[in-house]
Amino acid sequence: RISHKFLSTDELNFFDISDDKIATLLWSAKETVYKFHSQKELAFIGKIKLHKTKINAKGTLNATLNKEKNLL
């Protein structure tokens, strides 16, 4: 299981990642946002947030992309 590498703590607590289909869907959603934005080294956990929603056969999954740069 690698879900902890691409899902935040909130996402891990909300979504049923014991279901491989759900985990794959969540990975695919983040990968889609990543590719659409096309920014190298975009952090899946810190920059892409999946919003809580009931996942079913037909529906939508909303995500937010934080494009702010981290300043040191």
GROMACS .gro file of C-alpha atoms in nm:
model
   72
    1ARG     CA    1   0.000   0.000   0.000
    2ILE     CA    2   0.141   0.334  -0.106
    3SER     CA    3  -0.162   0.557  -0.050
    4HIS     CA    4   0.020   0.747   0.226
    5LYS     CA    5   0.266   0.869  -0.038
    6PHE     CA    6   0.002   1.059  -0.239
    7LEU     CA    7  -0.291   1.120  -0.002
    8SER     CA    8  -0.298   1.368   0.285
    9THR     CA    9  -0.397   1.261   0.636
   10ASP     CA   10  -0.744   1.411   0.584
   11GLU     CA   11  -0.786   1.221   0.257
   12LEU     CA   12  -0.666   0.896   0.416
   13ASN     CA   13  -0.916   0.940   0.699
   14PHE     CA   14  -1.212   1.021   0.476
   15PHE     CA   15  -1.182   0.787   0.178
   16ASP     CA   16  -1.205   0.406   0.205
   17ILE     CA   17  -0.860   0.323   0.069
   18SER     CA   18  -0.896  -0.044   0.170
   19ASP     CA   19  -1.094  -0.072  -0.155
   20ASP     CA   20  -0.834  -0.097  -0.433
   21LYS     CA   21  -1.075   0.059  -0.684
   22ILE     CA   22  -1.117   0.369  -0.466
   23ALA     CA   23  -0.741   0.398  -0.409
   24THR     CA   24  -0.682   0.370  -0.784
   25LEU     CA   25  -0.947   0.632  -0.855
   26LEU     CA   26  -0.788   0.873  -0.607
   27TRP     CA   27  -0.442   0.818  -0.756
   28SER     CA   28  -0.585   0.872  -1.105
   29ALA     CA   29  -0.754   1.196  -0.997
   30LYS     CA   30  -0.431   1.337  -0.856
   31GLU     CA   31  -0.232   1.218  -1.157
   32THR     CA   32  -0.481   1.390  -1.388
   33VAL     CA   33  -0.448   1.722  -1.202
   34TYR     CA   34  -0.069   1.683  -1.204
   35LYS     CA   35  -0.055   1.621  -1.580
   36PHE     CA   36  -0.307   1.893  -1.660
   37HIS     CA   37  -0.105   2.149  -1.467
   38SER     CA   38   0.225   2.012  -1.603
   39GLN     CA   39   0.451   2.151  -1.330
   40LYS     CA   40   0.749   1.932  -1.247
   41GLU     CA   41   0.791   1.821  -0.888
   42LEU     CA   42   0.433   1.913  -0.793
   43ALA     CA   43   0.368   1.759  -0.450
   44PHE     CA   44   0.068   1.527  -0.457
   45ILE     CA   45   0.008   1.566  -0.083
   46GLY     CA   46   0.080   1.933  -0.028
   47LYS     CA   47  -0.041   2.089  -0.352
   48ILE     CA   48  -0.331   1.872  -0.477
   49LYS     CA   49  -0.627   1.831  -0.242
   50LEU     CA   50  -0.918   1.597  -0.312
   51HIS     CA   51  -1.242   1.716  -0.157
   52LYS     CA   52  -1.461   1.491   0.054
   53THR     CA   53  -1.734   1.335  -0.154
   54LYS     CA   54  -1.926   1.012  -0.176
   55ILE     CA   55  -1.773   0.806  -0.454
   56ASN     CA   56  -2.015   0.608  -0.671
   57ALA     CA   57  -2.032   0.461  -1.020
   58LYS     CA   58  -2.127   0.791  -1.185
   59GLY     CA   59  -2.027   1.122  -1.039
   60THR     CA   60  -1.756   1.377  -0.992
   61LEU     CA   61  -1.453   1.414  -0.772
   62ASN     CA   62  -1.345   1.770  -0.697
   63ALA     CA   63  -0.986   1.873  -0.644
   64THR     CA   64  -0.802   2.194  -0.564
   65LEU     CA   65  -0.454   2.279  -0.684
   66ASN     CA   66  -0.248   2.513  -0.467
   67LYS     CA   67  -0.015   2.689  -0.711
   68GLU     CA   68   0.157   2.910  -0.456
   69LYS     CA   69   0.530   2.864  -0.433
   70ASN     CA   70   0.682   2.779  -0.098
   71LEU     CA   71   0.929   3.045   0.010
   72LEU     CA   72   1.220   2.959   0.238
   0.00000   0.00000   0.00000
